[in-house]
Structure formats: C-alpha cells, structure tokens
Amino acid sequence: MRQLFQRSYDFDRELYNWDVSSSFPKREIDTLKKRTRDNALFLSTAVQNNFSAFMDVFSWVRNDCHVIGTLDKLADDFTSEQINSGMKKQVLQFIQSADIKICDILVEEGKFEIPPIMEKVLVAEEKERLINMAQDMKSWKVKTVHKKKGGGDAYLNLHEESDGTRKIYAYAGPILDVLENGYTLIVDELNSSLHPIMMRYIVDLFNSSESNPKNAQLIFTSHETHVLSGDVLHKDQIWLVEKDSEEKSRFYPLSDFEVRDTDSFQRAYLSGRYGAVPLLKSVHHGK
C-alpha cells in the first residue's frame, strides 16, 4: 500500500504538517497546500482544482465507500429502496437468517414531510428552503408481516419491532449491496442492539469467499470483545484505539504484538496486555 499524502496538526506549533508523495510535482502540491483551508479536506480541494492524480481516490470515497452511523435512518431508507426495486427476496432471506420470524415486508413510498415540531421552530425562509430540498426526498412506510399461531397474518409498523430487528433491517440493504458490488462498508458500533452470534454472522459473511466473491470490505468499530478470536478475525484485521493523558487517540494493530492465531485474543486484551482498556478508579461516597 502506497501513501499518497498525510496532513497532521501540530498542536504545539499550531500548524499543519504535510507529507506528500514525491511522485507528485512539487509546484502543484505547494499550490494545493495554499488553497486548502484549515477547515477543508485536502482531497476535495485537489479534486475541485482538477488535480487528476486524486480523481480515482475521490471516486472511490464518493461511490464505493458506504458509511452507517449508530443512528443512521438513511440505512433504513436504503433497505426500503432495495425492497422497492426488486430485492425483497434477498432482504427477507437476510432477516430470516437472524432467526427473525418475519414472513413478508411491505414498503410504501411517500413524500418527505417536515415534522410538525420542526415547522413550529423554523422561520419562513428556513422552512421554504427545507421544503425545496425535500421535493426530491422520499419517505418510506414499512410494515412487517408475521404469521399468527392460529392462522392469518399480523402486521406491525417497523418502529414497533424490537431494536435488534430494526437494526437487522437497516443493515440488510447496505450489506447485500456491498457484497454484490465489491464495495467497502464502514459501520460505527456494529454490535449495537445485535446479538453476539448475529454480529459474528455478519463478519463471517465478509470473510467467506463464497458469500463475498468480489472481496467487499467491512470496517467496523465495536466495544464487544467476543470477536477478538483468531477463528473470527486475523490479528492483522484487528486495530485497537487507546487514549493518552491528553485525550489523543492512538491506533495500532494487534499484529504489533507477538501473538499467534491460536492465542486467546479476548482474554489477553481484557487483562490489559494490549492496552486500549479504560483505567477505572474507585468512587468514594460520602461527604
């Protein structure tokens, strides 16, 4: 892997340090440095100035890299869009693989409506701007269908389902999409509202050449330690984050340590061998 550029902030000197590959013309790089504002990305500035060397990188970030946050409703909408475009069977199979007894999913496309509480606090100009933006936005009504024990169907709105079921629904569309196209998926707190076995199932989907023939990539954060195992993740796939006394975060791979794939990564991590664990203090009650 070749590093094209790096920009890091020097807090002592209050300026940015630049490390740019010598393969780029120095005059062009110096020009881009001057044009890159402190609150702007170097990559976007380079593309805006038609610096062709970074076009492929920018294209990958824009088109092939997908991000899901912990409270990302866009993931829900993406899954609904997938169902509406003919992917219902695949989405259902993914959800049912998590032992969720949903036999059908109904999605209805509608117009995005500004929530009443938001209308009350927006001034006229802001409200008009939001209405114009919302004209091309879609809203989805999603119902899940369950079989009743005595026969017949029971319908639930998606928001009536458990947190875990809603999380699986949100993940279904993006995961199926990246596996099909060989994209990269970045997920913050993959373990949130997921059973540990389901989390491992998702990781295994990306590690299997059968379910991931196009080498899609999953990058995720998690506070769960059960995936710290050589039969789930290789030591090169595990990176740890440790905060120092100044609250700066340091990233380093597990492969920095002398570990074997047969070692218990989880036990060693929880014992503090690899660092990146909170240093707890006793709380004393009283006056």
Coordinates of C-alpha atoms in Angstrom, one line a residue:
M1 CA 0.0 0.0 0.0
R2 CA 1.4 3.4 -1.0
Q3 CA 0.7 6.6 1.0
L4 CA -0.1 9.5 -1.3
F5 CA -0.5 12.2 1.4
Q6 CA -0.9 12.9 5.0
R7 CA -1.8 16.0 6.9
S8 CA -1.5 16.2 10.7
Y9 CA -1.9 19.0 13.1
D10 CA 0.9 20.1 15.3
F11 CA -0.8 21.4 18.5
D12 CA 2.5 22.9 19.9
R13 CA 3.2 24.9 16.7
E14 CA -0.5 25.4 15.8
L15 CA 0.0 24.5 12.2
Y16 CA -0.4 21.5 9.8
N17 CA 2.4 19.2 8.8
W18 CA 2.3 17.8 5.3
D19 CA 3.7 14.6 4.0
V20 CA 3.0 14.2 0.3
S21 CA 4.5 11.6 -2.1
S22 CA 7.5 12.8 -4.1
S23 CA 5.8 11.3 -7.2
F24 CA 3.7 14.5 -7.4
P25 CA 5.0 17.7 -8.9
K26 CA 6.2 20.0 -6.1
R27 CA 4.8 23.2 -7.6
E28 CA 1.3 21.7 -7.9
I29 CA 1.4 20.4 -4.4
D30 CA 2.6 23.7 -3.0
T31 CA -0.3 25.4 -4.8
L32 CA -2.8 23.0 -3.4
K33 CA -1.4 23.5 0.1
K34 CA -2.0 27.2 -0.1
R35 CA -5.6 26.7 -1.5
T36 CA -6.6 24.1 1.2
R37 CA -8.3 25.9 4.1
D38 CA -7.7 24.8 7.6
N39 CA -11.3 23.6 7.8
A40 CA -11.3 21.9 4.4
L41 CA -10.2 18.5 3.2
F42 CA -7.1 18.3 1.0
L43 CA -8.7 15.6 -1.1
S44 CA -11.8 17.7 -2.0
T45 CA -9.6 20.7 -2.7
A46 CA -7.4 18.7 -5.0
V47 CA -10.5 17.5 -7.0
Q48 CA -12.0 21.0 -7.1
N49 CA -8.8 22.2 -8.7
N50 CA -8.8 19.3 -11.2
F51 CA -5.7 17.6 -9.8
S52 CA -6.2 14.3 -11.8
A53 CA -3.9 12.2 -9.6
F54 CA -6.5 12.1 -6.8
M55 CA -9.6 11.6 -9.0
D56 CA -9.6 7.8 -8.5
V57 CA -9.3 8.1 -4.8
F58 CA -12.1 10.7 -4.6
S59 CA -14.3 8.5 -6.9
W60 CA -13.8 5.5 -4.5
V61 CA -14.8 7.6 -1.4
R62 CA -17.8 9.0 -3.2
N63 CA -19.1 5.9 -4.9
D64 CA -17.6 2.7 -3.5
C65 CA -17.4 3.5 0.3
H66 CA -20.6 3.4 2.3
V67 CA -20.9 4.5 6.0
I68 CA -23.5 3.6 8.6
G69 CA -23.7 5.6 11.8
T70 CA -25.3 4.4 15.1
L71 CA -28.4 6.5 14.4
D72 CA -28.5 6.4 10.7
K73 CA -32.0 6.5 9.3
L74 CA -30.6 6.6 5.8
A75 CA -29.7 2.9 6.2
D76 CA -33.4 2.1 6.8
D77 CA -34.4 4.1 3.7
F78 CA -31.7 2.3 1.6
T79 CA -33.1 -1.1 2.6
S80 CA -36.6 0.1 1.8
E81 CA -35.4 1.4 -1.6
Q82 CA -33.7 -2.0 -2.2
I83 CA -37.0 -3.8 -1.5
N84 CA -38.9 -1.5 -3.7
S85 CA -36.5 -2.1 -6.6
G86 CA -36.9 -5.9 -6.5
M87 CA -34.6 -7.1 -3.7
K88 CA -37.3 -8.2 -1.3
K89 CA -36.4 -11.9 -1.5
Q90 CA -32.8 -11.3 -0.6
V91 CA -33.6 -8.8 2.2
L92 CA -36.1 -11.3 3.7
Q93 CA -33.6 -14.1 3.5
F94 CA -31.0 -12.0 5.3
I95 CA -33.5 -11.0 8.0
Q96 CA -34.8 -14.6 8.4
S97 CA -31.2 -15.8 8.7
A98 CA -31.1 -13.9 12.0
D99 CA -33.9 -16.1 13.3
I100 CA -36.4 -13.3 13.0
K101 CA -39.9 -14.6 12.2
I102 CA -40.9 -12.1 9.5
C103 CA -42.6 -13.7 6.5
D104 CA -43.1 -10.6 4.4
I105 CA -42.2 -6.9 4.2
L106 CA -44.4 -4.2 2.7
V107 CA -43.0 -0.9 1.7
E108 CA -44.9 2.2 0.5
E109 CA -43.2 5.2 -1.0
G110 CA -44.3 8.6 0.0
K111 CA -43.3 12.2 0.1
F112 CA -41.0 13.5 2.8
E113 CA -43.0 15.7 5.2
I114 CA -41.5 18.2 7.6
P115 CA -42.3 17.1 11.2
P116 CA -44.8 19.5 12.8
I117 CA -42.5 20.2 15.7
M118 CA -39.8 21.4 13.2
E119 CA -42.3 23.6 11.4
K120 CA -43.0 25.5 14.6
V121 CA -39.4 26.4 15.2
L122 CA -38.3 27.2 11.6
V123 CA -38.6 30.8 10.3
A124 CA -40.3 31.2 6.9
E125 CA -37.1 31.4 4.9
E126 CA -35.6 28.2 6.5
K127 CA -38.9 26.4 6.1
E128 CA -39.1 27.3 2.4
R129 CA -35.5 26.1 1.9
L130 CA -36.2 22.8 3.6
I131 CA -39.4 22.3 1.5
N132 CA -37.4 22.8 -1.7
M133 CA -34.8 20.3 -0.5
A134 CA -37.5 17.8 0.4
Q135 CA -39.1 17.8 -3.0
D136 CA -36.7 15.1 -4.2
M137 CA -36.6 13.2 -1.0
K138 CA -38.5 10.0 -0.4
S139 CA -40.2 8.8 2.8
W140 CA -41.0 5.1 3.4
K141 CA -43.7 3.4 5.3
V142 CA -42.6 -0.1 6.2
K143 CA -44.8 -2.9 7.6
T144 CA -43.6 -6.3 8.7
V145 CA -45.8 -9.4 8.4
H146 CA -45.8 -12.2 10.9
K147 CA -47.7 -15.5 10.9
K148 CA -50.2 -15.9 13.7
K149 CA -50.2 -19.1 15.7
G150 CA -53.8 -19.8 15.0
G151 CA -53.6 -18.8 11.3
G152 CA -53.7 -15.5 9.5
D153 CA -51.2 -12.6 9.4
A154 CA -50.2 -9.9 11.9
Y155 CA -48.9 -6.6 10.7
L156 CA -46.5 -4.3 12.5
N157 CA -45.0 -0.9 11.6
L158 CA -41.3 -1.2 11.5
H159 CA -40.9 1.2 14.5
E160 CA -43.0 -1.3 16.6
E161 CA -40.3 -4.0 16.1
S162 CA -37.5 -4.5 18.6
D163 CA -34.3 -2.6 18.4
G164 CA -32.5 -5.7 17.2
T165 CA -35.0 -6.4 14.4
R166 CA -34.8 -2.7 13.2
K167 CA -31.0 -2.9 13.3
I168 CA -31.0 -6.0 11.1
Y169 CA -33.4 -4.3 8.7
A170 CA -31.2 -1.3 8.5
Y171 CA -28.1 -3.4 7.8
A172 CA -29.7 -5.7 5.3
G173 CA -29.8 -3.4 2.3
P174 CA -26.3 -1.9 2.7
I175 CA -24.7 -5.3 3.4
L176 CA -26.3 -7.0 0.4
D177 CA -25.4 -4.1 -1.8
V178 CA -21.7 -4.0 -0.9
L179 CA -21.4 -7.8 -1.2
E180 CA -22.9 -7.7 -4.6
N181 CA -20.7 -4.9 -5.9
G182 CA -17.4 -5.4 -4.0
Y183 CA -17.8 -2.0 -2.1
T184 CA -16.5 -1.1 1.3
L185 CA -18.9 -0.7 4.2
I186 CA -18.0 1.3 7.3
V187 CA -20.2 0.7 10.4
D188 CA -20.0 2.6 13.7
E189 CA -20.8 0.3 16.7
L190 CA -21.7 -2.8 14.7
N191 CA -22.6 -4.6 17.9
S192 CA -25.3 -2.0 18.8
S193 CA -28.6 -3.9 19.5
L194 CA -27.2 -7.0 17.9
H195 CA -26.8 -10.5 19.5
P196 CA -23.2 -11.5 19.5
I197 CA -23.9 -14.5 17.3
M198 CA -25.5 -12.3 14.7
M199 CA -22.6 -9.9 14.8
R200 CA -20.2 -12.8 14.1
Y201 CA -22.5 -14.0 11.3
I202 CA -22.1 -10.6 9.6
V203 CA -18.4 -10.7 10.0
D204 CA -18.2 -14.2 8.6
L205 CA -20.2 -13.1 5.5
F206 CA -17.3 -10.8 4.6
N207 CA -14.6 -13.4 5.5
S208 CA -16.1 -16.1 3.3
S209 CA -15.1 -16.3 -0.4
E210 CA -18.5 -18.0 -1.1
S211 CA -20.7 -15.1 0.2
N212 CA -18.1 -12.5 -0.7
P213 CA -16.7 -13.4 -4.1
K214 CA -16.0 -9.8 -5.1
N215 CA -13.9 -9.0 -2.0
A216 CA -16.2 -6.4 -0.4
Q217 CA -14.7 -5.0 2.8
L218 CA -16.2 -4.4 6.2
I219 CA -14.7 -1.9 8.6
F220 CA -16.4 -1.5 11.9
T221 CA -16.0 -0.3 15.5
S222 CA -17.1 -2.3 18.4
H223 CA -16.8 -2.5 22.2
E224 CA -17.7 -6.2 22.1
T225 CA -14.7 -8.4 22.7
H226 CA -16.1 -11.8 21.6
V227 CA -14.9 -11.2 18.0
L228 CA -11.3 -11.0 19.4
S229 CA -10.6 -14.5 18.3
G230 CA -8.3 -16.0 15.7
D231 CA -11.1 -18.0 14.2
V232 CA -13.2 -14.8 13.6
L233 CA -10.6 -12.2 12.7
H234 CA -6.9 -12.4 11.8
K235 CA -4.6 -10.4 14.0
D236 CA -3.9 -8.0 11.0
Q237 CA -7.6 -7.3 10.9
I238 CA -7.8 -6.0 14.5
W239 CA -6.9 -2.5 15.4
L240 CA -7.0 -1.0 18.8
V241 CA -7.6 2.6 19.9
E242 CA -6.0 4.0 23.1
K243 CA -6.4 7.4 24.5
D244 CA -3.4 9.1 26.2
S245 CA -3.4 11.5 29.1
E246 CA -4.1 14.4 26.7
E247 CA -7.2 12.6 25.2
K248 CA -5.4 11.9 22.0
S249 CA -6.3 8.7 20.3
R250 CA -3.7 6.3 19.0
F251 CA -4.4 3.5 16.5
Y252 CA -2.3 0.4 16.4
P253 CA -2.8 -3.2 15.0
L254 CA -2.8 -6.3 17.1
S255 CA -0.1 -7.6 14.9
D256 CA 2.3 -5.2 16.7
F257 CA 2.3 -7.7 19.5
E258 CA 3.8 -11.2 19.4
V259 CA 0.6 -13.2 19.2
R260 CA -0.4 -16.4 17.5
D261 CA -3.8 -17.1 15.9
T262 CA -4.3 -19.8 18.4
D263 CA -3.9 -17.4 21.4
S264 CA -7.0 -16.1 23.2
F265 CA -7.0 -12.5 22.0
Q266 CA -10.1 -11.7 24.1
R267 CA -8.6 -12.9 27.4
A268 CA -5.3 -11.2 26.8
Y269 CA -7.0 -7.9 25.8
L270 CA -9.2 -7.8 28.8
S271 CA -6.2 -8.5 31.1
G272 CA -4.6 -5.3 29.7
R273 CA -1.9 -7.0 27.7
Y274 CA -2.6 -5.0 24.5
G275 CA -3.6 -1.7 26.2
A276 CA -6.6 0.2 24.9
V277 CA -8.7 -0.5 28.0
P278 CA -10.2 2.0 30.4
L279 CA -8.3 2.6 33.7
L280 CA -11.1 2.6 36.2
K281 CA -10.9 4.3 39.6
S282 CA -12.9 3.7 42.7
V283 CA -15.7 6.0 43.6
H284 CA -15.9 7.0 47.2
H285 CA -19.3 8.1 48.6
G286 CA -19.7 10.4 51.5
K287 CA -19.1 14.0 52.5

